[in-house]
CSV table of C-alpha atoms in Angstrom, one decimal:
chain,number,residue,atom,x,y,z
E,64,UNK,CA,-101.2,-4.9,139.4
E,65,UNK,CA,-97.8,-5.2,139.0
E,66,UNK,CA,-96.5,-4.3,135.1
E,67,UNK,CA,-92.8,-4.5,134.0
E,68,UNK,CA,-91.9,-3.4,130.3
E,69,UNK,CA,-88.1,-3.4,129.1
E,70,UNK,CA,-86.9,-1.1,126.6
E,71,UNK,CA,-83.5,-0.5,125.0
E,72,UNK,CA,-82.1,-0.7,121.2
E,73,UNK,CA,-83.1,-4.0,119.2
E,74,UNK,CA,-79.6,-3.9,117.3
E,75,UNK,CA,-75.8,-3.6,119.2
E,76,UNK,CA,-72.5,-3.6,117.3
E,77,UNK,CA,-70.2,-6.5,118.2
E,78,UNK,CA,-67.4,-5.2,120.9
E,79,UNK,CA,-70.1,-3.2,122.3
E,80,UNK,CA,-72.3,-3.0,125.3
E,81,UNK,CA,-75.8,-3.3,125.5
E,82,UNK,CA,-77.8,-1.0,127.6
E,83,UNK,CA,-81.5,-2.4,128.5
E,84,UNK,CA,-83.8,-0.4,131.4
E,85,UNK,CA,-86.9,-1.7,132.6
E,86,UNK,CA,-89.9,0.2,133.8
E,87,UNK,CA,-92.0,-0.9,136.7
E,88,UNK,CA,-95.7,0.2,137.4
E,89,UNK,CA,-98.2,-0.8,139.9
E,90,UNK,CA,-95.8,-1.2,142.1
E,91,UNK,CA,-92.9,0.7,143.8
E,92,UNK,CA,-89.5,-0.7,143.0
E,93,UNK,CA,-88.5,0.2,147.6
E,94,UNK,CA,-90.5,-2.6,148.5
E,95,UNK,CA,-87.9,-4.9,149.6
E,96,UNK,CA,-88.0,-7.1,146.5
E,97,UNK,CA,-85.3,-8.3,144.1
E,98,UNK,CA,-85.3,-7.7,140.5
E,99,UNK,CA,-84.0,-9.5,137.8
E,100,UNK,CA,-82.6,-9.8,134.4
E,101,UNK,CA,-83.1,-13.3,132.2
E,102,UNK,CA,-82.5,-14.0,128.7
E,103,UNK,CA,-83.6,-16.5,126.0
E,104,UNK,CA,-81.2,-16.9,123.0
E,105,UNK,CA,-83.7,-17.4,119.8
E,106,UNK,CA,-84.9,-21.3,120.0
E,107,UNK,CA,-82.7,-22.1,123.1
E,108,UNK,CA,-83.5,-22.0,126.9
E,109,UNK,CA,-83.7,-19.5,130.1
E,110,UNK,CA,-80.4,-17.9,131.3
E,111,UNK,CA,-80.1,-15.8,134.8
E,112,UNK,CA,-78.3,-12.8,133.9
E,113,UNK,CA,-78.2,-11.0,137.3
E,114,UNK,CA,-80.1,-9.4,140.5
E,115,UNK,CA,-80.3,-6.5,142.3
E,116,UNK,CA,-82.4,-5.1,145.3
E,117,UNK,CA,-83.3,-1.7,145.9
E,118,UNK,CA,-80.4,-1.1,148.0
E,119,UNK,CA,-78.3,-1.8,144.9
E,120,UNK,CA,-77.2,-5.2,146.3
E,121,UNK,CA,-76.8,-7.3,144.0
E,122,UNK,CA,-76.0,-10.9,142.5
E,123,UNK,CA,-74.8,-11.7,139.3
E,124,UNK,CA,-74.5,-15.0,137.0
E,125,UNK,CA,-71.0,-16.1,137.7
E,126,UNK,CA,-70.2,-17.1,134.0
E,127,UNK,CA,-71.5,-13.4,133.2
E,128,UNK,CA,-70.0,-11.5,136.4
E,129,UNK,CA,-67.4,-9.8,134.2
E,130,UNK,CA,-69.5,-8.0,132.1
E,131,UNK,CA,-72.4,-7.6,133.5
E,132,UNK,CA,-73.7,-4.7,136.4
E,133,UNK,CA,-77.5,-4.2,137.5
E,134,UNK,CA,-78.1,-1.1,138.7
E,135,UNK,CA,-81.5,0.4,140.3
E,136,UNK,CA,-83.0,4.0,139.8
E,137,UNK,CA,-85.8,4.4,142.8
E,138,UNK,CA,-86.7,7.8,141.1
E,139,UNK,CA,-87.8,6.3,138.0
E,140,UNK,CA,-88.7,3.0,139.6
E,141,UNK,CA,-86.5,1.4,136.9
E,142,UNK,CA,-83.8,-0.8,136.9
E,143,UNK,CA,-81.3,-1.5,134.1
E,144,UNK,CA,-78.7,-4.0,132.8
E,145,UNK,CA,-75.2,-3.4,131.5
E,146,UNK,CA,-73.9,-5.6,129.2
E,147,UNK,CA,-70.1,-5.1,127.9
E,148,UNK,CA,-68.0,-6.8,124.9
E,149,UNK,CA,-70.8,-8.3,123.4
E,150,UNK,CA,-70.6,-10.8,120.7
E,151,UNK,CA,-73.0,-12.9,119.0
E,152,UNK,CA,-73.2,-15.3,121.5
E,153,UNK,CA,-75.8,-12.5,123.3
E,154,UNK,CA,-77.8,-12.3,120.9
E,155,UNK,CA,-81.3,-13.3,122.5
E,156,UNK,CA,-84.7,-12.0,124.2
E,157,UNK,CA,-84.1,-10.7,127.2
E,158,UNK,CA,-86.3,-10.1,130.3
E,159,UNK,CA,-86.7,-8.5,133.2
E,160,UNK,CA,-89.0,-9.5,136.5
E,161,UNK,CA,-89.5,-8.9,140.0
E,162,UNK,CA,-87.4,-11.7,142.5
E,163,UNK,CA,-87.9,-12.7,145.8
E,164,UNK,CA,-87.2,-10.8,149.3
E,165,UNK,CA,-83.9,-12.5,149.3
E,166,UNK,CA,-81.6,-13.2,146.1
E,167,UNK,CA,-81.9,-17.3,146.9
E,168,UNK,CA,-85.5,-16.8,148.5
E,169,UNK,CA,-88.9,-16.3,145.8
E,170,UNK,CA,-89.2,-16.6,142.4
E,171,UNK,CA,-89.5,-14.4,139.5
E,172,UNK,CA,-93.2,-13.2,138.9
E,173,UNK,CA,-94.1,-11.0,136.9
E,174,UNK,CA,-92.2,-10.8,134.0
E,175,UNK,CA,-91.9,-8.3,131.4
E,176,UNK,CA,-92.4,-9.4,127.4
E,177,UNK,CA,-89.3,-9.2,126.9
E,178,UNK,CA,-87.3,-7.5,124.1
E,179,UNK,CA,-84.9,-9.3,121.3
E,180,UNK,CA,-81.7,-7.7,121.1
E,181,UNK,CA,-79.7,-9.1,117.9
E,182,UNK,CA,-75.6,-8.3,118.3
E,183,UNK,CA,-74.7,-7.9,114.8
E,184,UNK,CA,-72.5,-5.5,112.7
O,1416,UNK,CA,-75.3,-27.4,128.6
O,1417,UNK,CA,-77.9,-26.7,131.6
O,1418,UNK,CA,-77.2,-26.9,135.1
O,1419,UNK,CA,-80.5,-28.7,135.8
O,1420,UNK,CA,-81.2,-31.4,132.7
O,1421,UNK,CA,-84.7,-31.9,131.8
O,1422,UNK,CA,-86.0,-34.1,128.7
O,1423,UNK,CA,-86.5,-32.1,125.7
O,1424,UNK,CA,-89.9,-32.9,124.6
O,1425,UNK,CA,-93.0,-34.9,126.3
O,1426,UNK,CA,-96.6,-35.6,124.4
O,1427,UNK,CA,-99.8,-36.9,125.4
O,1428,UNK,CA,-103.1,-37.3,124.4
O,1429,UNK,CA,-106.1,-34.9,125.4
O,1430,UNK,CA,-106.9,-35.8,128.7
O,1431,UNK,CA,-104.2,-37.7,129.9
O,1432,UNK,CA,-101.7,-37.1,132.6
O,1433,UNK,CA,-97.8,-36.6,131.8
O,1434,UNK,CA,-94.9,-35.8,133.8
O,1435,UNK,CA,-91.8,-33.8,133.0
O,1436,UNK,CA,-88.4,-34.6,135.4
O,1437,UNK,CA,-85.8,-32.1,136.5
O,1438,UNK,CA,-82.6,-33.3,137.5
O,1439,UNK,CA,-80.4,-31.7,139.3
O,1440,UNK,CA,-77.1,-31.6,142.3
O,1441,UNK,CA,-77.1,-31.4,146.2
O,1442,UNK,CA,-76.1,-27.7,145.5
O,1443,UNK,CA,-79.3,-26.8,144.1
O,1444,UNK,CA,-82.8,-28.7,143.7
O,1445,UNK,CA,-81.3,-31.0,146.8
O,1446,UNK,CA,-80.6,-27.8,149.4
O,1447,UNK,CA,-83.4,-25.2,148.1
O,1448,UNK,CA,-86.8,-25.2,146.6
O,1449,UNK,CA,-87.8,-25.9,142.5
O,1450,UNK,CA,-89.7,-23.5,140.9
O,1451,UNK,CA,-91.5,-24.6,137.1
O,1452,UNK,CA,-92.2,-21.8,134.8
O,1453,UNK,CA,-94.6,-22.6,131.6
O,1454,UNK,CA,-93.4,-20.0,128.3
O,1455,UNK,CA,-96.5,-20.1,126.0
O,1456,UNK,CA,-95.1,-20.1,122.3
O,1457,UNK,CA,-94.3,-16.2,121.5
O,1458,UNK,CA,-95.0,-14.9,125.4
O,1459,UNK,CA,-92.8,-14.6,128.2
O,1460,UNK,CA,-92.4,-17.3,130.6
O,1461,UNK,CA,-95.2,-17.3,133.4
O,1462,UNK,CA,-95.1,-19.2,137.4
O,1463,UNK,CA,-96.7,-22.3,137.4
O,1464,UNK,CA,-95.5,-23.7,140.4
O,1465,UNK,CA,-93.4,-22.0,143.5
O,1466,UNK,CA,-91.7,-23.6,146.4
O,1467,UNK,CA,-91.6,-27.3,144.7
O,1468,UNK,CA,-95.5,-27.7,145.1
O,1469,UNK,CA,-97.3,-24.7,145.2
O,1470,UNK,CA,-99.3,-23.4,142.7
O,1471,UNK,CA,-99.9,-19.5,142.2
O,1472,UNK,CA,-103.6,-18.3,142.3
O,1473,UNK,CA,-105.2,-19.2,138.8
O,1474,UNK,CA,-103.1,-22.0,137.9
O,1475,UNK,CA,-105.2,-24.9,137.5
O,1476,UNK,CA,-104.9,-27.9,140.6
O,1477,UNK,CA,-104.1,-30.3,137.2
O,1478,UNK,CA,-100.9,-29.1,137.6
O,1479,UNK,CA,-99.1,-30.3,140.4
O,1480,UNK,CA,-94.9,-30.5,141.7
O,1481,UNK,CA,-93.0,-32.6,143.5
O,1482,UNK,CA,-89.1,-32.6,144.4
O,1483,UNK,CA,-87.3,-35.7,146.4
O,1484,UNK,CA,-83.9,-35.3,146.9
O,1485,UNK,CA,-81.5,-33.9,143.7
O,1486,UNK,CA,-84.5,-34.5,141.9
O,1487,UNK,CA,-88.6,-32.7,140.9
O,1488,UNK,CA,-91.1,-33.5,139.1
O,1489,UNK,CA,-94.1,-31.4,137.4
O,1490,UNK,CA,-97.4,-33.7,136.6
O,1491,UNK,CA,-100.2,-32.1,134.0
O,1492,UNK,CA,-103.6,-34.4,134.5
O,1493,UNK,CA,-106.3,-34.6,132.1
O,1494,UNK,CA,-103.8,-32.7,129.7
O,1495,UNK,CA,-105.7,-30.2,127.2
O,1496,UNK,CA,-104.4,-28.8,124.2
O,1497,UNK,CA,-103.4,-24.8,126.1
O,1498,UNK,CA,-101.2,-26.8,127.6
O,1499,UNK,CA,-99.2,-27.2,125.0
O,1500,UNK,CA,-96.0,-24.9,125.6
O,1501,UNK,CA,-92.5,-25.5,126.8
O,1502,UNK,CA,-91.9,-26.0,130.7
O,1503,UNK,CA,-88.7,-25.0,133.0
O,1504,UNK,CA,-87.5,-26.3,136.1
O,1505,UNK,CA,-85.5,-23.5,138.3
O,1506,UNK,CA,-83.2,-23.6,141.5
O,1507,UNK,CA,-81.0,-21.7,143.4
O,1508,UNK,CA,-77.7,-22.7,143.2
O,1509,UNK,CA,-75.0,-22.4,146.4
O,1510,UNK,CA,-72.0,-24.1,144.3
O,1511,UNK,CA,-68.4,-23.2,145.1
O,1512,UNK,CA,-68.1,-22.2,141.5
O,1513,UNK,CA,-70.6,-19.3,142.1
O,1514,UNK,CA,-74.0,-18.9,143.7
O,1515,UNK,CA,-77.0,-17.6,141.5
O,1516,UNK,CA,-80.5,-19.2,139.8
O,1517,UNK,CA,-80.2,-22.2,137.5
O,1518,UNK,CA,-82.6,-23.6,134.9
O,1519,UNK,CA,-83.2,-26.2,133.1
O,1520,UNK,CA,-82.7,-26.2,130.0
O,1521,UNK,CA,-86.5,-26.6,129.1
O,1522,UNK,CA,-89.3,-29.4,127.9
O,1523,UNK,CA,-91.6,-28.7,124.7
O,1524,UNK,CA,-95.0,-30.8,125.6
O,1525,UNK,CA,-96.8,-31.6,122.8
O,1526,UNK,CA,-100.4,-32.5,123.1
O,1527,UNK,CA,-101.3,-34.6,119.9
């Protein structure tokens, strides 16, 4: 069955970016799929960070767009997010999961458990 | 503040049946499908319901969705005390402001 885990450092200086990958098994990542990012700031609700499909296609939150980039390593079947200039404000748990065939088509099953990453000098 | 606005908390009693609304815009739960996600305190969140009514293999037939137009609905019946966890509504959004997934900003059902 299809397992995602993330994995990246728990603690990022302020200015800085974040670097998260996250490792699929069961499953090869050249299937068609999409695969996201999605993060939870502690106590608060679900934010779409980005997609990106094997091809390296991908679609990004538009309030994010500027900082963010997805990219996909088929040799590792990994993909891994790109954060830059972080602050505070992206402090949170973040996730990753497989998408749908399409970026607007499927849902995000399964997920990873997620790893808190706390932005703090 | 969420793109899709859901009430922050819902209750119920063991055994009874409770609804949670997700309201959204014609660029997102009125033009495409609503997906519900149920986050079981300390987990990641897991698919309840795909494709505004359709329920993955293993989720339990209590739980059922609906959607009519800029709006959905998810229904627990004969509520049990597992249930207890926070719920999300989730959309694609085709805005002019930029095109991605949208959620709400989540319900905590309590089941006293």
């Amino acid at each position: 069955q299809v397992q995602l885990q993330e994995s990246g450092p728990g603690l990022v200086k302020p200015s800085e970016t974040l670097s998260l990958s996250c490792t699929v098994s069961g499953y090869s990542i050249n299937t068609g799929y999409y695969w996201g990012w999605i993060r939870q700031p502690p106590g608060k609700g679900l934010e779409w960070i980005g997609s990106i499909h094997q091809s390296g296609s991908g679609y990004y939150n538009p309030s994010l767009k500027r900082r963010v980039s997805i990219s996909v390593d088929t040799s590792k079947n990994q993909f891994s997010l790109k954060l830059t200039s972080v602050t505070a404000a992206d402090t949170a748990v973040y996730f990753c999961a497989r998408g749908g065939i399409g970026p607007a088509q499927g849902w995000f099953d399964p997920w990873g458990q997620g790893t808190l990453v706390t932005v703090s000098s | 503040q969420s793109v899709l606005t859901q009430p922050p908390s819902a209750s119920g009693t063991p055994g009874q049946r409770v609804t949670i609304s997700c309201s959204g815009s014609s660029s997102n739960i009125g033009s495409n499908f609503v997906y519900w996600y149920q986050q079981l305190p300390g987990t990641a969140p897991k698919l309840l319901i795909y494709r505004n009514n359709q329920r993955p293999s293993g989720v339990p037939d209590r739980f059922s969705g609906s959607k009519s137009g800029t709006s959905a609905s998810l229904a627990v019946s004969g509520l049990r005390s597992e249930d207890e966890a926070d719920y999300y509504c989730a959309a694609w959004d085709d805005s002019l402001s930029g095109r991605g997934w949208v959620f709400g900003g989540g319900t905590k059902l309590a089941v006293l």
